[in-house]
Short mmCIF file of N, CA and C in Angstrom, two decimals:
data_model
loop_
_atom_site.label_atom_id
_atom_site.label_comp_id
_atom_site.label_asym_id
_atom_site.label_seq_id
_atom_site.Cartn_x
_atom_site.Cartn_y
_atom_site.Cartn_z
N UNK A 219 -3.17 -4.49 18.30
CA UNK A 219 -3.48 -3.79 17.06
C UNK A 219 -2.82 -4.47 15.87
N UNK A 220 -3.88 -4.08 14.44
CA UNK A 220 -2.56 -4.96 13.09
C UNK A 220 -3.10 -3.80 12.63
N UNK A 221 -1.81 -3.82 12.28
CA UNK A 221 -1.40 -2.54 11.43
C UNK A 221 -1.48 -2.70 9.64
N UNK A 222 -2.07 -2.28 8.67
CA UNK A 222 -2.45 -2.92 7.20
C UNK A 222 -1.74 -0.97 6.47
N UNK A 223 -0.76 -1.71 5.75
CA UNK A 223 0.14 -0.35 4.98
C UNK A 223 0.07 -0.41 3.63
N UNK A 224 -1.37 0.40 2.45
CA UNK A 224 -1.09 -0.30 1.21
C UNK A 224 0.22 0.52 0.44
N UNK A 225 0.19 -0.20 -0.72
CA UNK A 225 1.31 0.59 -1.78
C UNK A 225 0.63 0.48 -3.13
N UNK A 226 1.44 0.64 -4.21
CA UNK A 226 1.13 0.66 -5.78
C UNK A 226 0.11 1.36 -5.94
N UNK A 227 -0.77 2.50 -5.48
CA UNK A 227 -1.39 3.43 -5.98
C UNK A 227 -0.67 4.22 -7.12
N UNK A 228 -1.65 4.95 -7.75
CA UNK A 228 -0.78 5.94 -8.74
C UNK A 228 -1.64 6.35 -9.84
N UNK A 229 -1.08 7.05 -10.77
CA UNK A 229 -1.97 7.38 -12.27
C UNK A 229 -1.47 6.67 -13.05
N UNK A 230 -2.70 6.52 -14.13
CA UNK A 230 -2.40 5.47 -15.32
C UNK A 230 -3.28 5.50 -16.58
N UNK A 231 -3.09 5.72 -17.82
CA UNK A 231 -3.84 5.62 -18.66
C UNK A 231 -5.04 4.23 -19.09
N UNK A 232 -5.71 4.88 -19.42
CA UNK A 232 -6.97 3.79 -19.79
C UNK A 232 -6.18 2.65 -20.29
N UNK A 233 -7.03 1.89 -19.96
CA UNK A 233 -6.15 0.52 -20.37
C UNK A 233 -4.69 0.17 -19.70
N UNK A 234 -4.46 0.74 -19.57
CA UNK A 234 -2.93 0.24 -18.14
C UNK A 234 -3.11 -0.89 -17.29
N UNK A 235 -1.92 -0.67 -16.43
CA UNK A 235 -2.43 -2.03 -15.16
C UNK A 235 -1.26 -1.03 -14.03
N UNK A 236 -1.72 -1.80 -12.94
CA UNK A 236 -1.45 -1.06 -11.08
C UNK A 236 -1.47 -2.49 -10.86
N UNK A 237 -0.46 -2.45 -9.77
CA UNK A 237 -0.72 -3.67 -8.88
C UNK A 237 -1.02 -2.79 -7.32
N UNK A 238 -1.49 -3.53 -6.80
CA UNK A 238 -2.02 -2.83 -5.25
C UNK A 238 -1.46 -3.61 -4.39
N UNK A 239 -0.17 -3.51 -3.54
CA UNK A 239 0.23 -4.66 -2.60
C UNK A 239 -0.52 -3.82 -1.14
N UNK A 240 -0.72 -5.01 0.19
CA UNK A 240 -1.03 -4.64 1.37
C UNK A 240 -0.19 -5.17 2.32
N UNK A 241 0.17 -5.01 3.18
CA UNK A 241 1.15 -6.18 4.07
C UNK A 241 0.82 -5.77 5.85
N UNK A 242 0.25 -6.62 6.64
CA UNK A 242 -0.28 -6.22 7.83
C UNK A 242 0.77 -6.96 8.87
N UNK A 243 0.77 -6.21 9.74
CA UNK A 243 1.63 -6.35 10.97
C UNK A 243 1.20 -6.29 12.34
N UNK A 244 1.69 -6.88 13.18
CA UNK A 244 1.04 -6.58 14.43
C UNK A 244 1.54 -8.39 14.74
N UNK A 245 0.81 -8.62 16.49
CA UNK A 245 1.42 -9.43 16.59
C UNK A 245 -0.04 -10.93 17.34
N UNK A 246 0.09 -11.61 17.19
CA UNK A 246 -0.59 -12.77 17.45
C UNK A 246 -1.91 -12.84 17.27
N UNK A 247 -2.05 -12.62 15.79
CA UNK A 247 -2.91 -12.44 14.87
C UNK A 247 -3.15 -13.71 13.72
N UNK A 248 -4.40 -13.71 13.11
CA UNK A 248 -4.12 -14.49 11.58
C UNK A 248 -5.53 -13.66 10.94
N UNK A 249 -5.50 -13.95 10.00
CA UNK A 249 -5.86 -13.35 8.95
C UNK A 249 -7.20 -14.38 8.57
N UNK A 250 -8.62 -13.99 8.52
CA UNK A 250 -9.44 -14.97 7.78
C UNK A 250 -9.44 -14.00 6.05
N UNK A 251 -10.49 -13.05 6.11
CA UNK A 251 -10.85 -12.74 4.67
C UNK A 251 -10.20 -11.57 4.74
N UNK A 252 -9.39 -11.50 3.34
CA UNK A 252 -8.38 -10.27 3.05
C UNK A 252 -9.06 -9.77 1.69
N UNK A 253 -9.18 -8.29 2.18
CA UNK A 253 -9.28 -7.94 0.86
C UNK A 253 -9.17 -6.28 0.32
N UNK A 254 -10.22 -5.69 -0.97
CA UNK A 254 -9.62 -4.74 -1.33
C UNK A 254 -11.15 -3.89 -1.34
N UNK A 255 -11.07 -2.76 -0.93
CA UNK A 255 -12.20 -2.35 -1.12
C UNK A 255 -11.96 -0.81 -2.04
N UNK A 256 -13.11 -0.04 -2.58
CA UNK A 256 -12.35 1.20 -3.23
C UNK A 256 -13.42 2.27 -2.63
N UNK A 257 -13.02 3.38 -2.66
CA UNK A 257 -14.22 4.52 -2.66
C UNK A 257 -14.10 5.76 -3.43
N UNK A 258 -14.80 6.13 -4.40
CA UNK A 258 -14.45 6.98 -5.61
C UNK A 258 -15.59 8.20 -4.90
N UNK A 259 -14.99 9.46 -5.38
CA UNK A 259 -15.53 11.03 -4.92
C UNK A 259 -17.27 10.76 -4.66
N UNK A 260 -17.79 11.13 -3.71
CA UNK A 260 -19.10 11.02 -3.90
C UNK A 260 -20.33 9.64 -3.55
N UNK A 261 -19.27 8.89 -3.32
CA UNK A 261 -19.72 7.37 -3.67
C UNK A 261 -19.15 6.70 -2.52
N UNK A 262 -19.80 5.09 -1.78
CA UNK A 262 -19.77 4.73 -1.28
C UNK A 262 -18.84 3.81 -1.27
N UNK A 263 -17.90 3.41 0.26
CA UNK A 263 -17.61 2.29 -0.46
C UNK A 263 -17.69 1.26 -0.93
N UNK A 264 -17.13 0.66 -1.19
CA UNK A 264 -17.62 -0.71 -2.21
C UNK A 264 -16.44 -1.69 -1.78
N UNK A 265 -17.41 -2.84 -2.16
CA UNK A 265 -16.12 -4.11 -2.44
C UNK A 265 -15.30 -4.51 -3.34
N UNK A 266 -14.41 -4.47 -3.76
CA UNK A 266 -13.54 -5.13 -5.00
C UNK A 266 -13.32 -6.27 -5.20
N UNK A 267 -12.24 -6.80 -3.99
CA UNK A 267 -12.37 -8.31 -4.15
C UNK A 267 -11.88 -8.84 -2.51
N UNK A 268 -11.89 -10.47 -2.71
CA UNK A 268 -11.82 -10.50 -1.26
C UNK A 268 -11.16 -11.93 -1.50
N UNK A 269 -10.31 -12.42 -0.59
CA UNK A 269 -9.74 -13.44 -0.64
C UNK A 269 -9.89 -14.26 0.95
N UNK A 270 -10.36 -15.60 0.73
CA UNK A 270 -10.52 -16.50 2.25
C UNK A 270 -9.07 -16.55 2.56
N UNK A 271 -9.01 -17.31 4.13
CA UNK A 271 -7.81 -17.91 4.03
C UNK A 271 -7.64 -19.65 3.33
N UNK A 272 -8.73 -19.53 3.13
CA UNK A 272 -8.50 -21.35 1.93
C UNK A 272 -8.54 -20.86 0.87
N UNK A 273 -8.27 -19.59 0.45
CA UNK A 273 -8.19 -19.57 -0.91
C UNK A 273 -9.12 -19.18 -1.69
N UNK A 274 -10.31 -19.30 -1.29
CA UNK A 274 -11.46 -18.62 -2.30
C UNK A 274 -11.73 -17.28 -2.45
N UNK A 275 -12.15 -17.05 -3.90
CA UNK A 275 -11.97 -15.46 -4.29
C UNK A 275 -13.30 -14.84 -5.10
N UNK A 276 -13.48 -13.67 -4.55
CA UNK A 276 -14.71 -13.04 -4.70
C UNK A 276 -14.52 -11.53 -4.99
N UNK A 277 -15.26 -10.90 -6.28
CA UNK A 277 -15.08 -10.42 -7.09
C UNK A 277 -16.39 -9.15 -7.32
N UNK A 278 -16.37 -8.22 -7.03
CA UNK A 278 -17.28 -7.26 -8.03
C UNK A 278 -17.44 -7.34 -9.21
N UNK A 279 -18.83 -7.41 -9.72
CA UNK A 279 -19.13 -7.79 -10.91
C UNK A 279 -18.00 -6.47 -12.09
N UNK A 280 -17.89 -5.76 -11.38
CA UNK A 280 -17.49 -4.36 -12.52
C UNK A 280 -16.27 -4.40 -12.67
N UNK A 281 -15.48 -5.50 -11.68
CA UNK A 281 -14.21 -5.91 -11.88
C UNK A 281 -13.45 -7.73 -12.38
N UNK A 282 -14.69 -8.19 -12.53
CA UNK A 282 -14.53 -9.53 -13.02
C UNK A 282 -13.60 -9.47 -14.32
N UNK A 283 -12.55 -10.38 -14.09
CA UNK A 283 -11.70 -10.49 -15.54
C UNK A 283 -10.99 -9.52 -15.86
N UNK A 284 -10.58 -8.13 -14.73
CA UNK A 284 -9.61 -7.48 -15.11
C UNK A 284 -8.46 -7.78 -13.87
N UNK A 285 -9.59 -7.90 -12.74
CA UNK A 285 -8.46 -7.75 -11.32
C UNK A 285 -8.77 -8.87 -11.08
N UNK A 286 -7.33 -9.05 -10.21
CA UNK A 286 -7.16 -10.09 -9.91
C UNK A 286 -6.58 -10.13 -8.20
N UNK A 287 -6.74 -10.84 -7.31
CA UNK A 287 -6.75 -10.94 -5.81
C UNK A 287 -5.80 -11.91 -5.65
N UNK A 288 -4.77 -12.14 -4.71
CA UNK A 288 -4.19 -12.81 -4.22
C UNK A 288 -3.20 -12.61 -3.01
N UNK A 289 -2.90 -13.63 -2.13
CA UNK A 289 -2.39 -13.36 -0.69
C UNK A 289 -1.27 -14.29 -0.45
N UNK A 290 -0.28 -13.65 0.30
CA UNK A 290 0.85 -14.62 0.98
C UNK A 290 0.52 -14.70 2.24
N UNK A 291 0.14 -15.90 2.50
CA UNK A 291 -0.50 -15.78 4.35
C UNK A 291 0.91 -15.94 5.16
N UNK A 292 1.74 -16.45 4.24
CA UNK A 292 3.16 -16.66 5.47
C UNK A 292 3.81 -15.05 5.60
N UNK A 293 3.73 -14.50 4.32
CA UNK A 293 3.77 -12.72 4.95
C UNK A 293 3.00 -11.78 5.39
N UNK A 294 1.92 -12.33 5.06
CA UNK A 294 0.61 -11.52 5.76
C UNK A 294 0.48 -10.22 4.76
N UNK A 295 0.29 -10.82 3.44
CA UNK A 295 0.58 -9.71 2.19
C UNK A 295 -0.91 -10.25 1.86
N UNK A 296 -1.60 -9.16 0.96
CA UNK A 296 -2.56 -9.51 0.15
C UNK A 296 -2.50 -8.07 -1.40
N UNK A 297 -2.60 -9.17 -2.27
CA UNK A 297 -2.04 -8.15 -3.91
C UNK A 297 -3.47 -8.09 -4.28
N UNK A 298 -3.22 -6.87 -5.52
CA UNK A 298 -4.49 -6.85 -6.15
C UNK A 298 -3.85 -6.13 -7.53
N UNK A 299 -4.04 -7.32 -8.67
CA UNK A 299 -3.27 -6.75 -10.01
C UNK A 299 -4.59 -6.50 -10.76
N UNK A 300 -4.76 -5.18 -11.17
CA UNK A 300 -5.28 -4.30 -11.51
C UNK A 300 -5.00 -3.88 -13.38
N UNK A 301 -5.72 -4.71 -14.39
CA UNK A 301 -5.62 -4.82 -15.49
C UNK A 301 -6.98 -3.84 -16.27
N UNK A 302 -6.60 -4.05 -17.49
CA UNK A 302 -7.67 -3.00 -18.30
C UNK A 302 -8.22 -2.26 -18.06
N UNK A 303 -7.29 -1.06 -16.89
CA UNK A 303 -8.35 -0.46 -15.71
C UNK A 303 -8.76 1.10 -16.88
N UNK A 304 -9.71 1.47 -16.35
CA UNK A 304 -10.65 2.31 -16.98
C UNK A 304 -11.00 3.35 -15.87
N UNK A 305 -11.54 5.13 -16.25
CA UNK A 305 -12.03 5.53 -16.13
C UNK A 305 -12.77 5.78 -14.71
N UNK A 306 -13.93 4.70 -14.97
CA UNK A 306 -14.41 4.79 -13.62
C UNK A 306 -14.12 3.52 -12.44
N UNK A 307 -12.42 2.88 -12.55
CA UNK A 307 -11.72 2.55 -11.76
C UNK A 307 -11.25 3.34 -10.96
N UNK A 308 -11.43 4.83 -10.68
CA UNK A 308 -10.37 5.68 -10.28
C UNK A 308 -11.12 5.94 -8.84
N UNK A 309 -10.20 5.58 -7.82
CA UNK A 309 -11.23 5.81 -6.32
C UNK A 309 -9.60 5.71 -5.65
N UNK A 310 -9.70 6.04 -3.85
CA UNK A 310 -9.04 5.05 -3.07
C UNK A 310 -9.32 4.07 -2.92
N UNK A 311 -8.17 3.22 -2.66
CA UNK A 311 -8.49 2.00 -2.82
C UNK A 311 -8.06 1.28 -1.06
N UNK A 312 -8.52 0.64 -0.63
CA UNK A 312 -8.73 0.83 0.98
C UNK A 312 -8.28 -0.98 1.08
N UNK A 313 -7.08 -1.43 2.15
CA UNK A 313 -7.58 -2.56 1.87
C UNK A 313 -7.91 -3.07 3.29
N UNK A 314 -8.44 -4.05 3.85
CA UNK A 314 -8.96 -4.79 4.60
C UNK A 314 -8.65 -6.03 5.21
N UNK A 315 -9.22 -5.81 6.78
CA UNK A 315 -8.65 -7.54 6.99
C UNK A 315 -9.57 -7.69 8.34
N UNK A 316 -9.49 -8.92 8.37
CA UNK A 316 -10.88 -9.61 9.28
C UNK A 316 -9.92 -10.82 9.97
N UNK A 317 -9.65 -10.51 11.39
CA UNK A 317 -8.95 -10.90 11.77
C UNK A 317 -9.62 -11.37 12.93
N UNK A 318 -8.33 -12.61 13.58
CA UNK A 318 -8.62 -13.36 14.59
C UNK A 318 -7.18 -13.30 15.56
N UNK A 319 -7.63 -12.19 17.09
CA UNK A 319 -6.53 -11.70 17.61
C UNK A 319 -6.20 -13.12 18.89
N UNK A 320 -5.30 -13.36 19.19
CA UNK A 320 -5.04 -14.20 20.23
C UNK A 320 -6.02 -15.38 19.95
N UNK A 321 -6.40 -15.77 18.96
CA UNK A 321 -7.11 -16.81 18.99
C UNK A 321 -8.89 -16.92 19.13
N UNK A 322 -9.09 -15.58 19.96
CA UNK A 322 -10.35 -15.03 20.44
C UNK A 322 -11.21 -14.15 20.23
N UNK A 323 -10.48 -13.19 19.53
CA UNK A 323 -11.19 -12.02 19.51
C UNK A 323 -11.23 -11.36 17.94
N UNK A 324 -12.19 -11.65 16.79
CA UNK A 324 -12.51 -10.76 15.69
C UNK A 324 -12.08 -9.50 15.97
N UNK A 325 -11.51 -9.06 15.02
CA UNK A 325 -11.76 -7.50 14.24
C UNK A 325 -11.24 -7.33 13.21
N UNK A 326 -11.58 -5.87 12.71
CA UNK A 326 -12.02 -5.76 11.35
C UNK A 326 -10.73 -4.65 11.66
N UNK A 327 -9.77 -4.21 10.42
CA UNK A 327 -8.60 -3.28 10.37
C UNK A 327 -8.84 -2.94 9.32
N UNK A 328 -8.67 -1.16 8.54
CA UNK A 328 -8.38 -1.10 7.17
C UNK A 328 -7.20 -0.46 6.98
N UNK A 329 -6.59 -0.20 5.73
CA UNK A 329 -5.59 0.32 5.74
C UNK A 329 -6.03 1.85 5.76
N UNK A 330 -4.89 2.55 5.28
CA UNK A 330 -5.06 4.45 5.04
C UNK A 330 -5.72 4.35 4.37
N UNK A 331 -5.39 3.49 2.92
CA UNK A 331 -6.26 3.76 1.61
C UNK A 331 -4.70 4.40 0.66
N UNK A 332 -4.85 3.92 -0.75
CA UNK A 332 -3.90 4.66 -1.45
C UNK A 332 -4.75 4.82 -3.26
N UNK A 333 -4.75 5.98 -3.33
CA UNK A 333 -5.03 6.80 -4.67
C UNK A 333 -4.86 5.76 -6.12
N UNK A 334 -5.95 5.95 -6.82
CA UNK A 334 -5.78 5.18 -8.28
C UNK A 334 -6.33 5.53 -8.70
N UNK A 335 -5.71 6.58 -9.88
CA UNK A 335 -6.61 7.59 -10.97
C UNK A 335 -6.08 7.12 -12.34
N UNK A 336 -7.44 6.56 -13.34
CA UNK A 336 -7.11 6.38 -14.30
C UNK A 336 -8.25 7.39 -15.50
N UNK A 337 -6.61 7.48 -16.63
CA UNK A 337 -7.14 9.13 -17.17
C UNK A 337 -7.43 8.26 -18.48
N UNK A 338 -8.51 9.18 -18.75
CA UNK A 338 -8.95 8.77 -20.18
C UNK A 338 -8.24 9.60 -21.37
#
């Protein structure tokens, strides 16, 4: 099993910033695509952003140019700094990982999910 524990949820006025850290555990694992997904009352979830393990980064259009994605693969961390957030930013925010166990075996882990309400 990998275990994925997020943090930096919280409330925040329009226009603020959140950072979202994730950090996964477990053992003889690696990590391909890390990322952040959200799900707001009513609504499905969605993708936010997503990070390879070479580095490439992929983005919801509704979050282009505020958030930002990034990962420490030697800690098995993946961030998500959370700028000019607005209104209908406000969901859990769930994060994700697509993993490769013993070398062999895919799967998919999410975290609990942690709260991000931003008040107008």
């Amino acid at each position: 099993q990998v275990q994925l524990v997020e943090s930096g949820g919280g409330l925040v006025q329009a226009g603020g910033s959140l950072r979202l850290s994730c950090a996964a555990s477990g053992s003889d694992f690696r990590i391909n695509d890390f990322g952040w997904y959200r799900q707001a009352p009513g609504k499905q979830r969605e993708l936010v952003a997503i990070v390879s393990s070479g580095g490439s980064t992929n983005y919801a259009d509704s979050v282009k140019g505020r958030f930002t994605i990034s990962r420490d693969s030697a800690k098995n961390m993946v961030y998500l700094q959370m700028n000019s957030l607005k209104p209908e930013d406000t969901a859990v925010y769930y994060c994700n990982a697509d993993t490769i166990r013993y070398e062999a075996y895919r799967s998919v882990y999410w975290g609990q999910g942690t709260q991000v309400t931003v008040s107008s």
